[in-house]
Amino acid sequence: MLQHILDVLYPPTCVSCQKAGEWLCEDCLASIYVEQKTEKLQGFSSVTVCGHYANPILRRVLTTFKYRSAYCLREVLGAILKRFRHEYVSPWPWARESSMTITPVPTDQRHVRERGFDHAAVCADVVREILVPWGTRDELLERVKQVTAQAALPADERRQANMKNTFVAKKCVTTPVLLVDDILTTGSTIQEAARALQEKGIQDIHVFVFARGT
Ligand SMILES: [Zn+2]
């Protein structure tokens, strides 16, 4: 009922081409290139990337979701992952794991308050639902330091220093962990998150990100 009222007041229009009817129309969804490869990053069992941030539609979806508090795009993220699941022909890097804990790279609480929801937690929810339905959602990490926006910093080295001791692991699990983030750029954020997990003794860490930045 509430959804119906909201749809009347704010009818869905495509976030990319403005066509009425859906938050991301079929044509725009189809034009998002989904990659079918994994990357290597030291310290991780696997890194799986869904698309590229250079893709204007994927970028539009991710930035609108995050910076404009467009919670309605949750289902679009799900649709992107369903397409990804459908087109990803090789076995998942975590296919042989019988249990898995899915946890987000935690958002700065200031941003959660500003945006009204925790976009990283929602990303992790959607990844569990669509890609690892047998896995367990948990919040293993806590952000204990506010950092300067990574994009404002030039060199990788300074980004790494900026992130140092940003996260602590709140608890330990015995299952492999799937760490979820929206965008992977230099990798310094997920490496710092992994360091916190490793301090708790968690060694088997997989990564899933929606987009690879440059
Ligand atoms: Zn469209």
PDB file of C-alpha atoms and ligand atoms in Angstrom:
ATOM      1  CA  MET A   1       0.000   0.000   0.000  1.00  0.00           C
ATOM      2  CA  LEU A   2       2.696   2.461   1.018  1.00  0.00           C
ATOM      3  CA  GLN A   3       4.680   1.502  -2.065  1.00  0.00           C
ATOM      4  CA  HIS A   4       1.596   2.175  -4.181  1.00  0.00           C
ATOM      5  CA  ILE A   5       1.109   5.645  -2.667  1.00  0.00           C
ATOM      6  CA  LEU A   6       4.793   6.415  -3.186  1.00  0.00           C
ATOM      7  CA  ASP A   7       4.589   5.257  -6.800  1.00  0.00           C
ATOM      8  CA  VAL A   8       1.670   7.643  -7.415  1.00  0.00           C
ATOM      9  CA  LEU A   9       3.439  10.564  -5.751  1.00  0.00           C
ATOM     10  CA  TYR A  10       6.851   9.764  -7.179  1.00  0.00           C
ATOM     11  CA  PRO A  11       6.378   7.561 -10.245  1.00  0.00           C
ATOM     12  CA  PRO A  12       9.570   5.694 -11.083  1.00  0.00           C
ATOM     13  CA  THR A  13      11.643   7.157 -13.896  1.00  0.00           C
ATOM     14  CA  CYS A  14      14.859   5.713 -15.239  1.00  0.00           C
ATOM     15  CA  VAL A  15      17.811   7.183 -13.343  1.00  0.00           C
ATOM     16  CA  SER A  16      19.771   7.229 -16.581  1.00  0.00           C
ATOM     17  CA  CYS A  17      17.469   8.163 -19.499  1.00  0.00           C
ATOM     18  CA  GLN A  18      14.422   9.450 -17.534  1.00  0.00           C
ATOM     19  CA  LYS A  19      12.019   7.084 -19.271  1.00  0.00           C
ATOM     20  CA  ALA A  20       8.952   6.555 -17.085  1.00  0.00           C
ATOM     21  CA  GLY A  21       8.105   3.230 -15.518  1.00  0.00           C
ATOM     22  CA  GLU A  22      11.200   1.881 -13.786  1.00  0.00           C
ATOM     23  CA  TRP A  23      14.125   3.199 -11.762  1.00  0.00           C
ATOM     24  CA  LEU A  24      16.424   1.752 -14.410  1.00  0.00           C
ATOM     25  CA  CYS A  25      14.824   0.852 -17.704  1.00  0.00           C
ATOM     26  CA  GLU A  26      15.570  -2.427 -19.463  1.00  0.00           C
ATOM     27  CA  ASP A  27      17.620  -0.775 -22.217  1.00  0.00           C
ATOM     28  CA  CYS A  28      19.833   1.052 -19.732  1.00  0.00           C
ATOM     29  CA  LEU A  29      20.224  -2.068 -17.602  1.00  0.00           C
ATOM     30  CA  ALA A  30      21.217  -4.049 -20.684  1.00  0.00           C
ATOM     31  CA  SER A  31      23.818  -1.457 -21.640  1.00  0.00           C
ATOM     32  CA  ILE A  32      25.745  -1.884 -18.386  1.00  0.00           C
ATOM     33  CA  TYR A  33      28.708  -4.009 -19.253  1.00  0.00           C
ATOM     34  CA  VAL A  34      29.169  -6.670 -16.605  1.00  0.00           C
ATOM     35  CA  GLU A  35      32.626  -8.099 -16.361  1.00  0.00           C
ATOM     36  CA  GLN A  36      33.271 -11.773 -16.025  1.00  0.00           C
ATOM     37  CA  LYS A  37      36.640 -11.802 -14.414  1.00  0.00           C
ATOM     38  CA  THR A  38      38.251 -11.646 -11.033  1.00  0.00           C
ATOM     39  CA  GLU A  39      41.288  -9.700  -9.994  1.00  0.00           C
ATOM     40  CA  LYS A  40      44.294 -10.534  -7.903  1.00  0.00           C
ATOM     41  CA  LEU A  41      44.990  -8.449  -4.846  1.00  0.00           C
ATOM     42  CA  GLN A  42      47.496  -9.431  -2.230  1.00  0.00           C
ATOM     43  CA  GLY A  43      45.991 -10.755   0.979  1.00  0.00           C
ATOM     44  CA  PHE A  44      42.660 -11.776  -0.568  1.00  0.00           C
ATOM     45  CA  SER A  45      41.394 -15.183  -1.599  1.00  0.00           C
ATOM     46  CA  SER A  46      39.567 -13.540  -4.511  1.00  0.00           C
ATOM     47  CA  VAL A  47      38.361 -10.163  -5.745  1.00  0.00           C
ATOM     48  CA  THR A  48      35.222 -10.143  -7.894  1.00  0.00           C
ATOM     49  CA  VAL A  49      34.208  -7.038  -9.786  1.00  0.00           C
ATOM     50  CA  CYS A  50      30.777  -6.612 -11.349  1.00  0.00           C
ATOM     51  CA  GLY A  51      31.283  -3.631 -13.654  1.00  0.00           C
ATOM     52  CA  HIS A  52      33.329  -0.552 -14.338  1.00  0.00           C
ATOM     53  CA  TYR A  53      32.865   2.872 -12.792  1.00  0.00           C
ATOM     54  CA  ALA A  54      33.658   4.385 -16.198  1.00  0.00           C
ATOM     55  CA  ASN A  55      30.322   3.026 -17.399  1.00  0.00           C
ATOM     56  CA  PRO A  56      28.108   6.138 -17.137  1.00  0.00           C
ATOM     57  CA  ILE A  57      24.952   4.206 -16.268  1.00  0.00           C
ATOM     58  CA  LEU A  58      26.505   2.079 -13.561  1.00  0.00           C
ATOM     59  CA  ARG A  59      28.190   5.200 -12.188  1.00  0.00           C
ATOM     60  CA  ARG A  60      24.849   7.014 -12.226  1.00  0.00           C
ATOM     61  CA  VAL A  61      23.141   4.205 -10.337  1.00  0.00           C
ATOM     62  CA  LEU A  62      25.871   3.991  -7.696  1.00  0.00           C
ATOM     63  CA  THR A  63      26.275   7.735  -7.111  1.00  0.00           C
ATOM     64  CA  THR A  64      22.526   8.399  -7.050  1.00  0.00           C
ATOM     65  CA  PHE A  65      22.023   5.542  -4.613  1.00  0.00           C
ATOM     66  CA  LYS A  66      24.807   6.722  -2.328  1.00  0.00           C
ATOM     67  CA  TYR A  67      24.858  10.504  -2.501  1.00  0.00           C
ATOM     68  CA  ARG A  68      21.192  11.222  -3.169  1.00  0.00           C
ATOM     69  CA  SER A  69      19.878   8.664  -0.697  1.00  0.00           C
ATOM     70  CA  ALA A  70      17.943   6.898  -3.433  1.00  0.00           C
ATOM     71  CA  TYR A  71      16.958   3.818  -1.476  1.00  0.00           C
ATOM     72  CA  CYS A  72      14.535   2.984  -4.302  1.00  0.00           C
ATOM     73  CA  LEU A  73      17.587   1.930  -6.338  1.00  0.00           C
ATOM     74  CA  ARG A  74      18.082  -1.085  -4.080  1.00  0.00           C
ATOM     75  CA  GLU A  75      16.072  -3.173  -6.525  1.00  0.00           C
ATOM     76  CA  VAL A  76      18.190  -1.875  -9.413  1.00  0.00           C
ATOM     77  CA  LEU A  77      21.332  -3.108  -7.654  1.00  0.00           C
ATOM     78  CA  GLY A  78      19.573  -6.454  -7.335  1.00  0.00           C
ATOM     79  CA  ALA A  79      18.719  -6.460 -11.049  1.00  0.00           C
ATOM     80  CA  ILE A  80      22.349  -5.701 -11.941  1.00  0.00           C
ATOM     81  CA  LEU A  81      23.522  -8.592  -9.760  1.00  0.00           C
ATOM     82  CA  LYS A  82      20.950 -10.962 -11.276  1.00  0.00           C
ATOM     83  CA  ARG A  83      22.273 -10.113 -14.712  1.00  0.00           C
ATOM     84  CA  PHE A  84      25.801 -10.565 -13.453  1.00  0.00           C
ATOM     85  CA  ARG A  85      24.883 -13.961 -11.960  1.00  0.00           C
ATOM     86  CA  HIS A  86      23.275 -14.976 -15.233  1.00  0.00           C
ATOM     87  CA  GLU A  87      26.247 -13.979 -17.391  1.00  0.00           C
ATOM     88  CA  TYR A  88      29.046 -15.073 -15.132  1.00  0.00           C
ATOM     89  CA  VAL A  89      29.958 -18.357 -16.741  1.00  0.00           C
ATOM     90  CA  SER A  90      32.881 -19.565 -14.641  1.00  0.00           C
ATOM     91  CA  PRO A  91      32.313 -20.915 -11.116  1.00  0.00           C
ATOM     92  CA  TRP A  92      32.223 -18.347  -8.372  1.00  0.00           C
ATOM     93  CA  PRO A  93      35.537 -17.970  -6.530  1.00  0.00           C
ATOM     94  CA  TRP A  94      33.688 -18.926  -3.355  1.00  0.00           C
ATOM     95  CA  ALA A  95      31.728 -21.787  -4.957  1.00  0.00           C
ATOM     96  CA  ARG A  96      33.481 -24.432  -2.890  1.00  0.00           C
ATOM     97  CA  GLU A  97      32.916 -22.687   0.435  1.00  0.00           C
ATOM     98  CA  SER A  98      30.079 -24.319   2.355  1.00  0.00           C
ATOM     99  CA  SER A  99      29.577 -21.334   4.622  1.00  0.00           C
ATOM    100  CA  MET A 100      30.310 -17.650   4.223  1.00  0.00           C
ATOM    101  CA  THR A 101      29.861 -14.466   6.223  1.00  0.00           C
ATOM    102  CA  ILE A 102      28.961 -11.393   4.187  1.00  0.00           C
ATOM    103  CA  THR A 103      29.968  -8.080   5.702  1.00  0.00           C
ATOM    104  CA  PRO A 104      30.202  -4.542   4.329  1.00  0.00           C
ATOM    105  CA  VAL A 105      33.068  -2.103   4.502  1.00  0.00           C
ATOM    106  CA  PRO A 106      31.374   0.119   7.101  1.00  0.00           C
ATOM    107  CA  THR A 107      30.213   3.593   6.222  1.00  0.00           C
ATOM    108  CA  ASP A 108      31.199   6.633   8.267  1.00  0.00           C
ATOM    109  CA  GLN A 109      28.322   7.194  10.740  1.00  0.00           C
ATOM    110  CA  ARG A 110      28.212  10.900   9.760  1.00  0.00           C
ATOM    111  CA  HIS A 111      27.313   9.833   6.239  1.00  0.00           C
ATOM    112  CA  VAL A 112      24.729   7.343   7.461  1.00  0.00           C
ATOM    113  CA  ARG A 113      23.016  10.162   9.371  1.00  0.00           C
ATOM    114  CA  GLU A 114      23.204  12.567   6.413  1.00  0.00           C
ATOM    115  CA  ARG A 115      21.910  10.002   3.925  1.00  0.00           C
ATOM    116  CA  GLY A 116      19.346   8.451   6.205  1.00  0.00           C
ATOM    117  CA  PHE A 117      20.501   4.915   5.474  1.00  0.00           C
ATOM    118  CA  ASP A 118      23.651   2.868   5.368  1.00  0.00           C
ATOM    119  CA  HIS A 119      24.349   2.304   1.685  1.00  0.00           C
ATOM    120  CA  ALA A 120      27.181  -0.170   2.355  1.00  0.00           C
ATOM    121  CA  ALA A 121      24.940  -2.340   4.527  1.00  0.00           C
ATOM    122  CA  VAL A 122      22.294  -2.355   1.785  1.00  0.00           C
ATOM    123  CA  CYS A 123      24.929  -3.332  -0.813  1.00  0.00           C
ATOM    124  CA  ALA A 124      25.935  -6.268   1.412  1.00  0.00           C
ATOM    125  CA  ASP A 125      22.263  -7.258   1.900  1.00  0.00           C
ATOM    126  CA  VAL A 126      21.687  -7.334  -1.864  1.00  0.00           C
ATOM    127  CA  VAL A 127      24.884  -9.300  -2.532  1.00  0.00           C
ATOM    128  CA  ARG A 128      23.846 -11.915   0.029  1.00  0.00           C
ATOM    129  CA  GLU A 129      20.320 -12.158  -1.380  1.00  0.00           C
ATOM    130  CA  ILE A 130      21.329 -12.553  -5.018  1.00  0.00           C
ATOM    131  CA  LEU A 131      24.816 -14.070  -5.024  1.00  0.00           C
ATOM    132  CA  VAL A 132      25.288 -15.922  -1.726  1.00  0.00           C
ATOM    133  CA  PRO A 133      21.769 -16.781  -0.468  1.00  0.00           C
ATOM    134  CA  TRP A 134      23.172 -19.561   1.721  1.00  0.00           C
ATOM    135  CA  GLY A 135      25.563 -17.130   3.415  1.00  0.00           C
ATOM    136  CA  THR A 136      25.103 -15.227   6.659  1.00  0.00           C
ATOM    137  CA  ARG A 137      24.891 -11.441   6.832  1.00  0.00           C
ATOM    138  CA  ASP A 138      26.803  -9.898   9.702  1.00  0.00           C
ATOM    139  CA  GLU A 139      28.525  -6.671  10.676  1.00  0.00           C
ATOM    140  CA  LEU A 140      32.064  -7.740  11.482  1.00  0.00           C
ATOM    141  CA  LEU A 141      33.717  -4.356  11.167  1.00  0.00           C
ATOM    142  CA  GLU A 142      33.374  -1.014  12.808  1.00  0.00           C
ATOM    143  CA  ARG A 143      34.693   2.264  11.500  1.00  0.00           C
ATOM    144  CA  VAL A 144      36.587   3.905  14.345  1.00  0.00           C
ATOM    145  CA  LYS A 145      38.211   6.805  12.530  1.00  0.00           C
ATOM    146  CA  GLN A 146      36.877   9.528  10.287  1.00  0.00           C
ATOM    147  CA  VAL A 147      39.032   9.936   7.234  1.00  0.00           C
ATOM    148  CA  THR A 148      39.528  12.584   4.592  1.00  0.00           C
ATOM    149  CA  ALA A 149      37.670  11.661   1.418  1.00  0.00           C
ATOM    150  CA  GLN A 150      40.008   9.366  -0.485  1.00  0.00           C
ATOM    151  CA  ALA A 151      39.228  11.092  -3.765  1.00  0.00           C
ATOM    152  CA  ALA A 152      40.710  14.314  -2.377  1.00  0.00           C
ATOM    153  CA  LEU A 153      44.095  12.683  -1.882  1.00  0.00           C
ATOM    154  CA  PRO A 154      46.574  12.319  -4.706  1.00  0.00           C
ATOM    155  CA  ALA A 155      49.032   9.481  -4.167  1.00  0.00           C
ATOM    156  CA  ASP A 156      48.373   5.858  -3.245  1.00  0.00           C
ATOM    157  CA  GLU A 157      50.798   6.162  -0.363  1.00  0.00           C
ATOM    158  CA  ARG A 158      48.893   9.035   1.205  1.00  0.00           C
ATOM    159  CA  ARG A 159      45.621   7.192   0.710  1.00  0.00           C
ATOM    160  CA  GLN A 160      47.074   4.217   2.543  1.00  0.00           C
ATOM    161  CA  ALA A 161      48.279   6.414   5.436  1.00  0.00           C
ATOM    162  CA  ASN A 162      44.910   8.160   5.525  1.00  0.00           C
ATOM    163  CA  MET A 163      43.108   4.840   5.971  1.00  0.00           C
ATOM    164  CA  LYS A 164      45.408   3.442   8.649  1.00  0.00           C
ATOM    165  CA  ASN A 165      43.541   2.079  11.695  1.00  0.00           C
ATOM    166  CA  THR A 166      40.189   3.141  10.277  1.00  0.00           C
ATOM    167  CA  PHE A 167      38.487  -0.175  11.093  1.00  0.00           C
ATOM    168  CA  VAL A 168      38.411  -2.657  13.925  1.00  0.00           C
ATOM    169  CA  ALA A 169      36.840  -6.098  13.780  1.00  0.00           C
ATOM    170  CA  LYS A 170      34.057  -6.416  16.338  1.00  0.00           C
ATOM    171  CA  LYS A 171      34.048 -10.195  16.333  1.00  0.00           C
ATOM    172  CA  CYS A 172      35.677 -13.229  14.846  1.00  0.00           C
ATOM    173  CA  VAL A 173      34.030 -15.844  12.667  1.00  0.00           C
ATOM    174  CA  THR A 174      35.298 -19.254  11.598  1.00  0.00           C
ATOM    175  CA  THR A 175      33.777 -19.057   8.106  1.00  0.00           C
ATOM    176  CA  PRO A 176      35.376 -17.390   5.094  1.00  0.00           C
ATOM    177  CA  VAL A 177      34.346 -13.744   4.784  1.00  0.00           C
ATOM    178  CA  LEU A 178      32.960 -11.915   1.766  1.00  0.00           C
ATOM    179  CA  LEU A 179      33.762  -8.243   2.137  1.00  0.00           C
ATOM    180  CA  VAL A 180      31.421  -6.013   0.106  1.00  0.00           C
ATOM    181  CA  ASP A 181      32.011  -2.471  -1.101  1.00  0.00           C
ATOM    182  CA  ASP A 182      30.491  -0.360  -3.849  1.00  0.00           C
ATOM    183  CA  ILE A 183      33.664   0.807  -5.570  1.00  0.00           C
ATOM    184  CA  LEU A 184      37.233  -0.437  -5.691  1.00  0.00           C
ATOM    185  CA  THR A 185      39.820   2.143  -6.679  1.00  0.00           C
ATOM    186  CA  THR A 186      43.319   1.837  -5.215  1.00  0.00           C
ATOM    187  CA  GLY A 187      42.280  -0.959  -2.875  1.00  0.00           C
ATOM    188  CA  SER A 188      43.538   0.870   0.211  1.00  0.00           C
ATOM    189  CA  THR A 189      40.105   0.829   1.886  1.00  0.00           C
ATOM    190  CA  ILE A 190      39.489  -2.903   1.520  1.00  0.00           C
ATOM    191  CA  GLN A 191      43.097  -3.650   2.431  1.00  0.00           C
ATOM    192  CA  GLU A 192      42.664  -1.738   5.644  1.00  0.00           C
ATOM    193  CA  ALA A 193      39.373  -3.540   6.319  1.00  0.00           C
ATOM    194  CA  ALA A 194      41.123  -6.867   5.652  1.00  0.00           C
ATOM    195  CA  ARG A 195      43.921  -5.955   8.030  1.00  0.00           C
ATOM    196  CA  ALA A 196      41.371  -5.490  10.819  1.00  0.00           C
ATOM    197  CA  LEU A 197      39.796  -8.880  10.032  1.00  0.00           C
ATOM    198  CA  GLN A 198      43.213 -10.554   9.925  1.00  0.00           C
ATOM    199  CA  GLU A 199      44.031  -9.158  13.353  1.00  0.00           C
ATOM    200  CA  LYS A 200      41.074 -11.186  14.610  1.00  0.00           C
ATOM    201  CA  GLY A 201      42.488 -14.267  12.920  1.00  0.00           C
ATOM    202  CA  ILE A 202      40.283 -14.258   9.815  1.00  0.00           C
ATOM    203  CA  GLN A 203      42.469 -15.283   6.881  1.00  0.00           C
ATOM    204  CA  ASP A 204      40.107 -16.390   4.131  1.00  0.00           C
ATOM    205  CA  ILE A 205      38.762 -13.096   2.786  1.00  0.00           C
ATOM    206  CA  HIS A 206      36.957 -12.695  -0.525  1.00  0.00           C
ATOM    207  CA  VAL A 207      35.903  -9.348  -1.949  1.00  0.00           C
ATOM    208  CA  PHE A 208      32.941  -8.301  -4.052  1.00  0.00           C
ATOM    209  CA  VAL A 209      32.579  -4.792  -5.466  1.00  0.00           C
ATOM    210  CA  PHE A 210      29.948  -3.368  -7.786  1.00  0.00           C
ATOM    211  CA  ALA A 211      32.408  -1.278  -9.778  1.00  0.00           C
ATOM    212  CA  ARG A 212      36.091  -0.976 -10.520  1.00  0.00           C
ATOM    213  CA  GLY A 213      37.275   2.628 -10.478  1.00  0.00           C
ATOM    214  CA  THR A 214      40.491   3.812 -12.046  1.00  0.00           C
TER     215      THR A 214
HETATM  216 ZN    ZN B   1      16.849   4.196 -19.199  1.00  0.00          ZN
END
